Amino acid sequence: FVPPAVDTGLVRSASAARPDLLAREVDVIRKHAWSAEVVGRRIARAVGRPRSLTICGWMTRVAVLSARCCPVTARVCAAHAAKRMGLW
């Protein structure tokens, strides 16, 4: 099972050298993360299925597919996305 970003509260309670970077990351998670309850239900359903991989969310599907087909391009795209969000 490959879950999307999950809002567990870990980022909000973390300490950071740069508080502005932490605030940006908290904002990204607030906007894009799934709740832990929803992901928990998906995991519970996926355990009973005879699949080797269960993926939630279209962005995760694209990331997994691109990482399998062309890993270098996937890393470059992930780095570009992190820069655009101000996380790098």
Coordinates of N, CA, C and O in Angstrom, one line a residue, residues 10-64:
L10 N 2.6 15.2 12.9 CA 4.1 15.1 13.2 C 4.8 16.3 12.7 O 5.7 16.8 13.4
V11 N 4.5 16.8 11.6 CA 5.2 18.0 11.0 C 4.9 19.2 11.9 O 5.7 20.0 12.2
R12 N 3.6 19.4 12.3 CA 3.2 20.5 13.2 C 3.9 20.5 14.5 O 4.2 21.6 15.0
S13 N 4.2 19.4 15.0 CA 4.9 19.3 16.3 C 6.4 19.2 16.2 O 7.1 19.1 17.3
A14 N 7.0 19.3 15.0 CA 8.4 19.2 14.9 C 9.1 20.5 15.2 O 8.5 21.6 15.1
S15 N 10.4 20.4 15.5 CA 11.2 21.6 15.6 C 12.0 21.8 14.3 O 12.4 20.8 13.7
A16 N 12.3 23.0 14.0 CA 13.0 23.2 12.7 C 14.0 24.4 12.9 O 13.7 25.3 13.7
A17 N 15.0 24.3 12.1 CA 16.0 25.4 12.2 C 15.5 26.6 11.5 O 15.8 27.8 11.9
R18 N 14.6 26.4 10.5 CA 14.0 27.5 9.8 C 12.5 27.5 10.0 O 11.8 26.7 9.3
P19 N 11.9 28.3 10.9 CA 10.5 28.3 11.1 C 9.6 28.6 9.9 O 8.5 28.1 9.7
D20 N 10.1 29.4 9.0 CA 9.4 29.7 7.8 C 9.2 28.5 6.9 O 8.2 28.3 6.3
L21 N 10.3 27.7 6.8 CA 10.2 26.4 6.0 C 9.2 25.5 6.7 O 8.4 24.8 6.0
L22 N 9.2 25.4 8.0 CA 8.3 24.5 8.7 C 6.8 25.0 8.4 O 5.9 24.2 8.2
A23 N 6.6 26.3 8.4 CA 5.3 26.8 8.2 C 4.8 26.5 6.8 O 3.6 26.1 6.6
R24 N 5.7 26.6 5.8 CA 5.3 26.2 4.4 C 5.0 24.7 4.3 O 4.0 24.4 3.7
E25 N 5.7 23.9 5.0 CA 5.5 22.5 4.9 C 4.1 22.1 5.6 O 3.4 21.3 5.1
V26 N 3.9 22.8 6.7 CA 2.6 22.6 7.4 C 1.4 23.0 6.5 O 0.4 22.3 6.4
D27 N 1.6 24.1 5.8 CA 0.6 24.6 4.9 C 0.4 23.6 3.7 O -0.8 23.3 3.3
V28 N 1.4 23.1 3.1 CA 1.3 22.1 2.1 C 0.6 20.8 2.5 O -0.3 20.3 1.9
I29 N 0.9 20.4 3.7 CA 0.3 19.2 4.3 C -1.2 19.5 4.5 O -2.1 18.6 4.3
R30 N -1.5 20.6 5.1 CA -2.9 21.0 5.4 C -3.7 21.0 4.1 O -4.9 20.6 4.1
K31 N -3.1 21.5 3.0 CA -3.9 21.5 1.7 C -4.0 20.2 1.0 O -5.0 19.9 0.4
H32 N -2.9 19.4 1.1 CA -2.9 18.2 0.2 C -3.0 16.8 0.9 O -3.2 15.8 0.2
A33 N -2.8 16.8 2.2 CA -2.7 15.5 2.9 C -4.1 14.9 3.2 O -5.1 15.7 3.3
W34 N -4.2 13.6 3.3 CA -5.4 12.9 3.6 C -5.4 12.7 5.1 O -4.4 12.7 5.8
S35 N -6.6 12.6 5.7 CA -6.7 12.4 7.1 C -6.2 10.9 7.4 O -6.4 10.0 6.6
A36 N -5.7 10.8 8.6 CA -5.2 9.4 9.0 C -6.4 8.4 9.1 O -6.1 7.2 8.8
E37 N -7.6 8.8 9.4 CA -8.7 7.9 9.4 C -9.0 7.4 8.0 O -9.3 6.2 7.9
V38 N -9.0 8.2 7.0 CA -9.3 7.8 5.7 C -8.2 6.8 5.2 O -8.6 5.7 4.6
V39 N -7.0 7.1 5.4 CA -5.9 6.2 5.0 C -6.0 4.9 5.8 O -5.8 3.8 5.2
G40 N -6.3 5.0 7.0 CA -6.5 3.7 7.8 C -7.6 2.8 7.3 O -7.4 1.6 7.2
R41 N -8.7 3.4 6.8 CA -9.7 2.6 6.2 C -9.3 2.0 4.9 O -9.6 0.8 4.7
R42 N -8.6 2.8 4.1 CA -8.0 2.2 2.8 C -7.1 1.1 3.1 O -7.1 0.1 2.4
I43 N -6.2 1.2 4.1 CA -5.2 0.2 4.4 C -6.0 -1.1 4.8 O -5.6 -2.2 4.4
A44 N -6.9 -0.9 5.7 CA -7.7 -2.1 6.2 C -8.4 -2.8 5.1 O -8.4 -4.0 5.0
R45 N -8.9 -2.1 4.1 CA -9.6 -2.7 2.9 C -8.5 -3.4 2.1 O -8.8 -4.4 1.5
A46 N -7.4 -2.7 1.9 CA -6.4 -3.3 1.0 C -5.7 -4.5 1.5 O -5.2 -5.3 0.7
V47 N -5.7 -4.7 2.8 CA -5.0 -5.9 3.4 C -5.7 -7.2 2.9 O -5.1 -8.2 2.7
G48 N -7.0 -7.1 2.8 CA -7.8 -8.3 2.4 C -7.7 -8.6 0.9 O -8.2 -9.7 0.4
R49 N -7.2 -7.7 0.1 CA -7.2 -7.9 -1.4 C -5.9 -8.6 -1.8 O -4.9 -8.4 -1.3
P50 N -6.1 -9.5 -2.8 CA -4.9 -10.2 -3.3 C -4.1 -9.4 -4.3 O -3.8 -9.8 -5.4
R51 N -3.6 -8.2 -3.9 CA -2.8 -7.3 -4.8 C -1.5 -7.1 -4.2 O -1.3 -7.1 -3.0
S52 N -0.5 -6.9 -5.0 CA 0.8 -6.7 -4.5 C 1.0 -5.2 -4.1 O 1.9 -4.8 -3.3
L53 N 0.2 -4.3 -4.7 CA 0.3 -2.9 -4.5 C -1.0 -2.2 -4.6 O -1.8 -2.4 -5.5
T54 N -1.4 -1.4 -3.6 CA -2.6 -0.6 -3.6 C -2.2 0.8 -3.5 O -1.5 1.2 -2.6
I55 N -2.6 1.7 -4.4 CA -2.2 3.1 -4.5 C -3.4 4.0 -4.4 O -4.4 3.8 -5.1
C56 N -3.3 5.0 -3.5 CA -4.4 6.0 -3.3 C -4.0 7.3 -3.9 O -2.9 7.7 -3.7
G57 N -4.8 7.9 -4.7 CA -4.5 9.2 -5.2 C -3.8 9.2 -6.6 O -2.9 8.4 -6.8
W58 N -4.2 10.1 -7.4 CA -3.6 10.1 -8.8 C -2.2 10.6 -8.8 O -1.4 10.1 -9.6
M59 N -1.8 11.5 -7.9 CA -0.4 12.0 -7.8 C 0.5 10.8 -7.4 O 1.6 10.7 -8.0
T60 N 0.1 10.0 -6.5 CA 0.9 8.9 -6.1 C 1.0 7.9 -7.2 O 2.1 7.3 -7.4
R61 N -0.1 7.6 -7.9 CA 0.0 6.7 -9.1 C 1.0 7.2 -10.1 O 1.8 6.4 -10.6
V62 N 1.0 8.5 -10.4 CA 1.9 9.1 -11.4 C 3.3 8.9 -10.9 O 4.3 8.6 -11.6
A63 N 3.5 9.2 -9.6 CA 4.9 9.1 -9.0 C 5.4 7.7 -9.1 O 6.6 7.5 -9.4
V64 N 4.6 6.7 -8.7 CA 5.0 5.3 -8.7 C 5.3 4.9 -10.1 O 6.3 4.2 -10.4

